[in-house]
PDB file of C-alpha atoms in Angstrom:
ATOM      1  CA  GLU V   2       0.000   0.000   0.000  1.00 61.00           C
ATOM      2  CA  THR V   3       1.679   3.188  -1.177  1.00 69.00           C
ATOM      3  CA  GLY V   4      -0.878   5.707   0.089  1.00 93.00           C
ATOM      4  CA  VAL V   5      -1.705   6.715  -3.480  1.00 97.00           C
ATOM      5  CA  THR V   6      -4.719   4.971  -4.994  1.00 97.00           C
ATOM      6  CA  GLN V   7      -5.441   4.916  -8.697  1.00 98.00           C
ATOM      7  CA  THR V   8      -8.649   3.743 -10.315  1.00 98.00           C
ATOM      8  CA  PRO V   9      -9.396   1.913 -12.453  1.00 97.00           C
ATOM      9  CA  ARG V  10      -6.409  -0.469 -12.550  1.00 97.00           C
ATOM     10  CA  HIS V  11      -7.206  -1.437 -16.122  1.00 97.00           C
ATOM     11  CA  LEU V  12      -9.154   0.417 -18.816  1.00 97.00           C
ATOM     12  CA  VAL V  13      -9.952  -0.451 -22.412  1.00 96.00           C
ATOM     13  CA  MET V  14     -11.470   2.297 -24.511  1.00 95.00           C
ATOM     14  CA  GLY V  15     -12.233   3.019 -28.127  1.00 93.00           C
ATOM     15  CA  MET V  16     -10.837   6.023 -29.921  1.00 92.00           C
ATOM     16  CA  THR V  17     -14.163   7.872 -29.769  1.00 90.00           C
ATOM     17  CA  ASN V  18     -14.807   7.256 -26.055  1.00 91.00           C
ATOM     18  CA  LYS V  19     -14.411   9.666 -23.169  1.00 95.00           C
ATOM     19  CA  LYS V  20     -13.093   8.313 -19.904  1.00 96.00           C
ATOM     20  CA  SER V  21     -11.379   9.578 -16.774  1.00 98.00           C
ATOM     21  CA  LEU V  22      -8.578   8.257 -14.610  1.00 98.00           C
ATOM     22  CA  LYS V  23      -8.705   9.008 -10.901  1.00 98.00           C
ATOM     23  CA  CYS V  24      -5.932   9.408  -8.346  1.00 98.00           C
ATOM     24  CA  GLU V  25      -6.401   9.918  -4.612  1.00 98.00           C
ATOM     25  CA  GLN V  26      -3.917  10.433  -1.789  1.00 97.00           C
ATOM     26  CA  HIS V  27      -4.409  11.007   1.905  1.00 90.00           C
ATOM     27  CA  LEU V  28      -0.754  11.582   2.776  1.00 95.00           C
ATOM     28  CA  GLY V  29      -1.186  15.309   3.315  1.00 93.00           C
ATOM     29  CA  HIS V  30       0.807  16.110   0.186  1.00 93.00           C
ATOM     30  CA  ASN V  31       0.307  19.266  -1.833  1.00 92.00           C
ATOM     31  CA  ALA V  32       1.945  18.309  -5.114  1.00 92.00           C
ATOM     32  CA  MET V  33       0.529  15.754  -7.536  1.00 94.00           C
ATOM     33  CA  TYR V  34       1.865  14.415 -10.802  1.00 95.00           C
ATOM     34  CA  TRP V  35       0.838  12.434 -13.874  1.00 97.00           C
ATOM     35  CA  TYR V  36       3.446  10.276 -15.610  1.00 97.00           C
ATOM     36  CA  LYS V  37       3.070   8.071 -18.684  1.00 97.00           C
ATOM     37  CA  GLN V  38       5.037   4.831 -19.104  1.00 96.00           C
ATOM     38  CA  SER V  39       4.908   3.243 -22.558  1.00 95.00           C
ATOM     39  CA  ALA V  40       6.260  -0.217 -23.199  1.00 90.00           C
ATOM     40  CA  LYS V  41      10.060  -0.358 -22.968  1.00 80.00           C
ATOM     41  CA  LYS V  42      10.370   3.427 -22.513  1.00 87.00           C
ATOM     42  CA  PRO V  43      11.252   5.556 -19.493  1.00 89.00           C
ATOM     43  CA  LEU V  44       8.570   7.296 -17.507  1.00 93.00           C
ATOM     44  CA  GLU V  45       7.516  10.567 -19.125  1.00 94.00           C
ATOM     45  CA  LEU V  46       6.337  13.459 -16.982  1.00 94.00           C
ATOM     46  CA  MET V  47       2.983  14.817 -18.202  1.00 96.00           C
ATOM     47  CA  PHE V  48       1.590  17.298 -15.657  1.00 96.00           C
ATOM     48  CA  VAL V  49       2.448  18.734 -12.253  1.00 93.00           C
ATOM     49  CA  TYR V  50       0.123  20.432  -9.786  1.00 94.00           C
ATOM     50  CA  ASN V  51       1.192  22.363  -6.683  1.00 90.00           C
ATOM     51  CA  PHE V  52      -1.517  23.450  -4.265  1.00 91.00           C
ATOM     52  CA  LYS V  53      -4.155  22.688  -6.960  1.00 93.00           C
ATOM     53  CA  GLU V  54      -2.462  24.922  -9.527  1.00 93.00           C
ATOM     54  CA  GLN V  55      -0.923  23.411 -12.650  1.00 93.00           C
ATOM     55  CA  THR V  56       2.770  24.280 -12.688  1.00 91.00           C
ATOM     56  CA  GLU V  57       4.014  22.033 -15.491  1.00 89.00           C
ATOM     57  CA  ASN V  58       2.564  20.767 -18.754  1.00 91.00           C
ATOM     58  CA  ASN V  59       5.178  18.763 -20.618  1.00 90.00           C
ATOM     59  CA  SER V  60       3.795  19.494 -24.121  1.00 92.00           C
ATOM     60  CA  VAL V  61       0.997  16.992 -23.650  1.00 96.00           C
ATOM     61  CA  PRO V  62      -1.650  16.797 -26.437  1.00 96.00           C
ATOM     62  CA  SER V  63      -4.989  18.397 -25.607  1.00 96.00           C
ATOM     63  CA  ARG V  64      -6.772  15.035 -25.784  1.00 97.00           C
ATOM     64  CA  PHE V  65      -5.389  14.601 -22.238  1.00 98.00           C
ATOM     65  CA  SER V  66      -6.995  17.046 -19.822  1.00 97.00           C
ATOM     66  CA  PRO V  67      -5.959  17.070 -16.146  1.00 98.00           C
ATOM     67  CA  GLU V  68      -8.063  18.318 -13.272  1.00 98.00           C
ATOM     68  CA  CYS V  69      -7.045  18.871  -9.646  1.00 97.00           C
ATOM     69  CA  PRO V  70     -10.121  19.893  -7.602  1.00 96.00           C
ATOM     70  CA  ASN V  71      -8.249  19.691  -4.276  1.00 94.00           C
ATOM     71  CA  SER V  72      -4.859  18.628  -2.969  1.00 91.00           C
ATOM     72  CA  SER V  73      -6.020  15.046  -2.420  1.00 95.00           C
ATOM     73  CA  HIS V  74      -7.492  14.277  -5.830  1.00 97.00           C
ATOM     74  CA  LEU V  75      -6.197  14.343  -9.366  1.00 98.00           C
ATOM     75  CA  PHE V  76      -8.007  13.329 -12.537  1.00 98.00           C
ATOM     76  CA  LEU V  77      -6.910  12.750 -16.100  1.00 98.00           C
ATOM     77  CA  HIS V  78      -9.760  13.156 -18.580  1.00 98.00           C
ATOM     78  CA  LEU V  79      -9.299  11.304 -21.840  1.00 97.00           C
ATOM     79  CA  HIS V  80     -11.053  11.874 -25.186  1.00 95.00           C
ATOM     80  CA  THR V  81     -10.441  10.868 -28.797  1.00 95.00           C
ATOM     81  CA  LEU V  82      -7.280   8.972 -27.898  1.00 95.00           C
ATOM     82  CA  GLN V  83      -5.042   7.163 -30.363  1.00 95.00           C
ATOM     83  CA  PRO V  84      -3.758   3.576 -30.132  1.00 95.00           C
ATOM     84  CA  GLU V  85      -0.264   4.924 -29.392  1.00 94.00           C
ATOM     85  CA  ASP V  86      -1.666   6.424 -26.180  1.00 96.00           C
ATOM     86  CA  SER V  87      -1.919   2.892 -24.779  1.00 97.00           C
ATOM     87  CA  ALA V  88       0.378   2.860 -21.747  1.00 97.00           C
ATOM     88  CA  LEU V  89       0.604   2.689 -17.975  1.00 97.00           C
ATOM     89  CA  TYR V  90      -0.486   6.012 -16.473  1.00 98.00           C
ATOM     90  CA  LEU V  91       1.054   6.679 -13.078  1.00 98.00           C
ATOM     91  CA  CYS V  92       0.026   9.217 -10.485  1.00 98.00           C
ATOM     92  CA  ALA V  93       2.361  10.433  -7.751  1.00 96.00           C
ATOM     93  CA  SER V  94       2.238  12.865  -4.868  1.00 94.00           C
ATOM     94  CA  SER V  95       4.795  14.647  -2.703  1.00 92.00           C
ATOM     95  CA  GLN V  96       5.353  17.599  -0.453  1.00 88.00           C
ATOM     96  CA  PRO V  97       5.330  20.816  -2.483  1.00 79.00           C
ATOM     97  CA  GLN V  98       7.554  20.893  -5.536  1.00 66.00           C
ATOM     98  CA  GLY V  99      10.913  22.461  -4.743  1.00 65.00           C
ATOM     99  CA  ASP V 100      11.235  20.292  -1.672  1.00 67.00           C
ATOM    100  CA  ASN V 101      13.427  17.186  -1.887  1.00 77.00           C
ATOM    101  CA  SER V 102      10.884  14.926  -0.265  1.00 84.00           C
ATOM    102  CA  PRO V 103      10.234  11.630  -2.067  1.00 89.00           C
ATOM    103  CA  LEU V 104       7.485  11.015  -4.573  1.00 92.00           C
ATOM    104  CA  HIS V 105       4.894   8.414  -3.660  1.00 95.00           C
ATOM    105  CA  PHE V 106       3.509   6.591  -6.694  1.00 96.00           C
ATOM    106  CA  GLY V 107       0.322   4.670  -7.199  1.00 97.00           C
ATOM    107  CA  ASN V 108       0.360   1.379  -9.064  1.00 96.00           C
ATOM    108  CA  GLY V 109      -1.034   2.952 -12.204  1.00 97.00           C
ATOM    109  CA  THR V 110      -3.887   2.510 -14.646  1.00 98.00           C
ATOM    110  CA  ARG V 111      -3.107   0.224 -17.584  1.00 97.00           C
ATOM    111  CA  LEU V 112      -4.837   1.888 -20.547  1.00 97.00           C
ATOM    112  CA  THR V 113      -5.499   0.152 -23.855  1.00 97.00           C
ATOM    113  CA  VAL V 114      -6.906   2.200 -26.737  1.00 96.00           C
ATOM    114  CA  THR V 115      -8.537   0.105 -29.461  1.00 94.00           C
TER     115      THR V 115
ATOM    116  CA  ASP L  25      18.391  18.538 -14.466  1.00 54.00           C
ATOM    117  CA  ALA L  26      21.751  16.942 -15.201  1.00 60.00           C
ATOM    118  CA  LYS L  27      21.943  13.524 -16.861  1.00 87.00           C
ATOM    119  CA  THR L  28      22.853  10.163 -15.307  1.00 93.00           C
ATOM    120  CA  THR L  29      24.317   7.027 -16.874  1.00 95.00           C
ATOM    121  CA  GLN L  30      23.537   3.541 -15.582  1.00 97.00           C
ATOM    122  CA  PRO L  31      24.236   0.038 -16.912  1.00 97.00           C
ATOM    123  CA  ASN L  32      21.224  -1.437 -18.689  1.00 96.00           C
ATOM    124  CA  SER L  33      21.215  -4.599 -16.605  1.00 97.00           C
ATOM    125  CA  MET L  34      22.943  -6.399 -13.749  1.00 98.00           C
ATOM    126  CA  GLU L  35      22.660  -9.847 -12.218  1.00 97.00           C
ATOM    127  CA  SER L  36      23.054 -10.962  -8.649  1.00 97.00           C
ATOM    128  CA  ASN L  37      22.653 -14.030  -6.503  1.00 96.00           C
ATOM    129  CA  GLU L  38      20.342 -14.159  -3.544  1.00 97.00           C
ATOM    130  CA  GLU L  39      21.839 -13.096  -0.198  1.00 96.00           C
ATOM    131  CA  GLU L  40      24.858 -11.477  -1.854  1.00 96.00           C
ATOM    132  CA  PRO L  41      25.530  -7.719  -1.816  1.00 96.00           C
ATOM    133  CA  VAL L  42      24.693  -5.736  -4.931  1.00 98.00           C
ATOM    134  CA  HIS L  43      26.415  -2.529  -5.997  1.00 98.00           C
ATOM    135  CA  LEU L  44      24.476  -0.522  -8.583  1.00 98.00           C
ATOM    136  CA  PRO L  45      26.602   2.230 -10.147  1.00 98.00           C
ATOM    137  CA  CYS L  46      25.513   5.595 -11.485  1.00 97.00           C
ATOM    138  CA  ASN L  47      27.636   8.200 -13.265  1.00 96.00           C
ATOM    139  CA  HIS L  48      26.665  11.862 -13.180  1.00 94.00           C
ATOM    140  CA  SER L  49      29.708  13.796 -14.323  1.00 94.00           C
ATOM    141  CA  THR L  50      27.759  17.033 -14.968  1.00 91.00           C
ATOM    142  CA  ILE L  51      26.185  17.181 -11.520  1.00 91.00           C
ATOM    143  CA  SER L  52      25.885  20.665 -10.068  1.00 88.00           C
ATOM    144  CA  GLY L  53      26.555  21.642  -6.478  1.00 88.00           C
ATOM    145  CA  THR L  54      22.868  21.801  -5.580  1.00 86.00           C
ATOM    146  CA  ASP L  55      21.758  18.552  -7.266  1.00 89.00           C
ATOM    147  CA  TYR L  56      20.544  15.803  -4.967  1.00 91.00           C
ATOM    148  CA  ILE L  57      21.013  12.160  -5.992  1.00 94.00           C
ATOM    149  CA  HIS L  58      17.767  10.188  -5.764  1.00 94.00           C
ATOM    150  CA  TRP L  59      17.231   6.446  -6.244  1.00 97.00           C
ATOM    151  CA  TYR L  60      13.904   4.805  -6.999  1.00 97.00           C
ATOM    152  CA  ARG L  61      13.040   1.270  -8.005  1.00 97.00           C
ATOM    153  CA  GLN L  62      10.123  -0.186  -9.909  1.00 96.00           C
ATOM    154  CA  LEU L  63       9.012  -3.734  -9.244  1.00 95.00           C
ATOM    155  CA  PRO L  64       7.047  -5.558 -11.942  1.00 90.00           C
ATOM    156  CA  SER L  65       3.467  -4.313 -12.312  1.00 88.00           C
ATOM    157  CA  GLN L  66       3.952  -1.550  -9.742  1.00 92.00           C
ATOM    158  CA  GLY L  67       4.695   2.144  -9.687  1.00 95.00           C
ATOM    159  CA  PRO L  68       8.193   3.364  -8.780  1.00 96.00           C
ATOM    160  CA  GLU L  69       9.135   3.270  -5.110  1.00 96.00           C
ATOM    161  CA  TYR L  70      11.508   5.684  -3.341  1.00 95.00           C
ATOM    162  CA  VAL L  71      14.695   4.036  -2.097  1.00 97.00           C
ATOM    163  CA  ILE L  72      17.096   6.691  -0.849  1.00 96.00           C
ATOM    164  CA  HIS L  73      18.589  10.112  -1.609  1.00 94.00           C
ATOM    165  CA  GLY L  74      21.640  12.147  -0.630  1.00 93.00           C
ATOM    166  CA  LEU L  75      23.690  15.234  -1.397  1.00 93.00           C
ATOM    167  CA  THR L  76      27.310  14.748  -0.314  1.00 93.00           C
ATOM    168  CA  SER L  77      27.586  12.305   2.561  1.00 92.00           C
ATOM    169  CA  ASN L  78      26.900   8.583   2.400  1.00 94.00           C
ATOM    170  CA  VAL L  79      23.387   7.673   3.517  1.00 96.00           C
ATOM    171  CA  ASN L  80      21.883   4.558   5.056  1.00 96.00           C
ATOM    172  CA  ASN L  81      18.281   3.504   5.564  1.00 94.00           C
ATOM    173  CA  ARG L  82      16.408   0.257   6.082  1.00 93.00           C
ATOM    174  CA  MET L  83      16.326  -0.492   2.362  1.00 92.00           C
ATOM    175  CA  ALA L  84      19.805   0.361   1.147  1.00 97.00           C
ATOM    176  CA  SER L  85      22.948   2.461   1.428  1.00 98.00           C
ATOM    177  CA  LEU L  86      24.054   5.240  -0.886  1.00 98.00           C
ATOM    178  CA  ALA L  87      27.759   5.808  -1.376  1.00 98.00           C
ATOM    179  CA  ILE L  88      28.621   9.131  -3.022  1.00 97.00           C
ATOM    180  CA  ALA L  89      32.047   9.753  -4.534  1.00 97.00           C
ATOM    181  CA  GLU L  90      34.054  12.587  -3.075  1.00 96.00           C
ATOM    182  CA  ASP L  91      33.832  14.583  -6.329  1.00 96.00           C
ATOM    183  CA  ARG L  92      30.095  13.686  -6.558  1.00 96.00           C
ATOM    184  CA  LYS L  93      30.479  12.600 -10.170  1.00 96.00           C
ATOM    185  CA  SER L  94      29.342   9.090  -9.383  1.00 97.00           C
ATOM    186  CA  SER L  95      27.382   7.200  -6.764  1.00 97.00           C
ATOM    187  CA  THR L  96      26.577   3.602  -5.880  1.00 98.00           C
ATOM    188  CA  LEU L  97      23.405   2.124  -4.475  1.00 98.00           C
ATOM    189  CA  ILE L  98      24.221  -0.797  -2.219  1.00 98.00           C
ATOM    190  CA  LEU L  99      21.767  -3.556  -1.386  1.00 97.00           C
ATOM    191  CA  HIS L 100      23.462  -5.418   1.439  1.00 95.00           C
ATOM    192  CA  ARG L 101      21.781  -8.802   0.920  1.00 96.00           C
ATOM    193  CA  ALA L 102      19.788  -9.191  -2.253  1.00 96.00           C
ATOM    194  CA  THR L 103      16.530 -11.095  -2.148  1.00 97.00           C
ATOM    195  CA  LEU L 104      14.326 -12.274  -4.978  1.00 96.00           C
ATOM    196  CA  ARG L 105      11.984  -9.392  -4.141  1.00 95.00           C
ATOM    197  CA  ASP L 106      14.748  -6.910  -5.006  1.00 97.00           C
ATOM    198  CA  ALA L 107      14.489  -7.800  -8.700  1.00 97.00           C
ATOM    199  CA  ALA L 108      13.389  -4.502 -10.242  1.00 97.00           C
ATOM    200  CA  VAL L 109      14.414  -1.571 -12.407  1.00 97.00           C
ATOM    201  CA  TYR L 110      16.554   0.843 -10.382  1.00 98.00           C
ATOM    202  CA  TYR L 111      16.601   4.509 -11.369  1.00 97.00           C
ATOM    203  CA  CYS L 112      19.284   7.035 -10.423  1.00 96.00           C
ATOM    204  CA  ILE L 113      17.980  10.599 -10.798  1.00 93.00           C
ATOM    205  CA  LEU L 114      19.463  14.021 -10.128  1.00 91.00           C
ATOM    206  CA  LYS L 115      17.159  16.659  -8.745  1.00 86.00           C
ATOM    207  CA  ASN L 116      17.854  20.300  -8.101  1.00 78.00           C
ATOM    208  CA  GLN L 117      15.956  21.417  -5.032  1.00 66.00           C
ATOM    209  CA  ALA L 118      14.362  24.259  -6.929  1.00 64.00           C
ATOM    210  CA  GLY L 119      13.983  22.299 -10.125  1.00 59.00           C
ATOM    211  CA  THR L 120      11.214  20.510 -11.934  1.00 64.00           C
ATOM    212  CA  ALA L 121       9.735  17.142 -11.112  1.00 75.00           C
ATOM    213  CA  LEU L 122      11.790  13.963 -11.294  1.00 84.00           C
ATOM    214  CA  ILE L 123      12.888  13.021 -14.811  1.00 84.00           C
ATOM    215  CA  PHE L 124      13.423   9.273 -15.161  1.00 89.00           C
ATOM    216  CA  GLY L 125      15.947   7.558 -17.426  1.00 90.00           C
ATOM    217  CA  LYS L 126      16.013   3.913 -18.488  1.00 92.00           C
ATOM    218  CA  GLY L 127      17.494   2.658 -15.226  1.00 96.00           C
ATOM    219  CA  THR L 128      19.240  -0.636 -14.461  1.00 97.00           C
ATOM    220  CA  THR L 129      17.268  -3.866 -14.563  1.00 97.00           C
ATOM    221  CA  LEU L 130      18.463  -6.016 -11.664  1.00 98.00           C
ATOM    222  CA  SER L 131      17.919  -9.769 -11.838  1.00 98.00           C
ATOM    223  CA  VAL L 132      18.338 -11.867  -8.686  1.00 97.00           C
ATOM    224  CA  SER L 133      18.838 -15.616  -8.854  1.00 96.00           C
ATOM    225  CA  SER L 134      18.334 -18.149  -6.079  1.00 92.00           C
TER     226      SER L 134
END
């Protein structure tokens, strides 16, 4: 148990669907992150939120839309995805960015786009 | 953030020590050295981090070279559960989020 919970664990969606990934942490952290991990590639940073404000967008296509309603919850809204978007999507949280405290990761959502 | 270089893979036997090297020749004075590992089908897990002095915790030890251009993660007695991808990452305290490389895939045999 990492303290960061991601749902669903697995998701299969068609290219015309709209779905959302959810991340929740109750560790008292104020920074939350989305990473993407494609097969045989390093983790890629997608978005960073500090105190509910987006502080980094790593040139992510607009078909991925993050939302951070409070410091404990982070969503990734998905629409009109492509098959190459199939990957493991990982959420993490930490003390505010700029601190050297560790990141705590969830176990990810395995997304398959058909 | 400065770049790190790690071997693609390493092998170890159970109950033997494992030394995982990392080179970071362009490290700056304010870069911290972080280590994470990722077990199969899980998200990455924090292992240890340090700045200049060697560090120990319940999971591992971190040995940092005097010139800080390299470091070594030491697992004192490898177990089968230590088989994972180990990532060495440099992070400036005021910098962006962690940027992961390819890491070292550690295999442990019984």
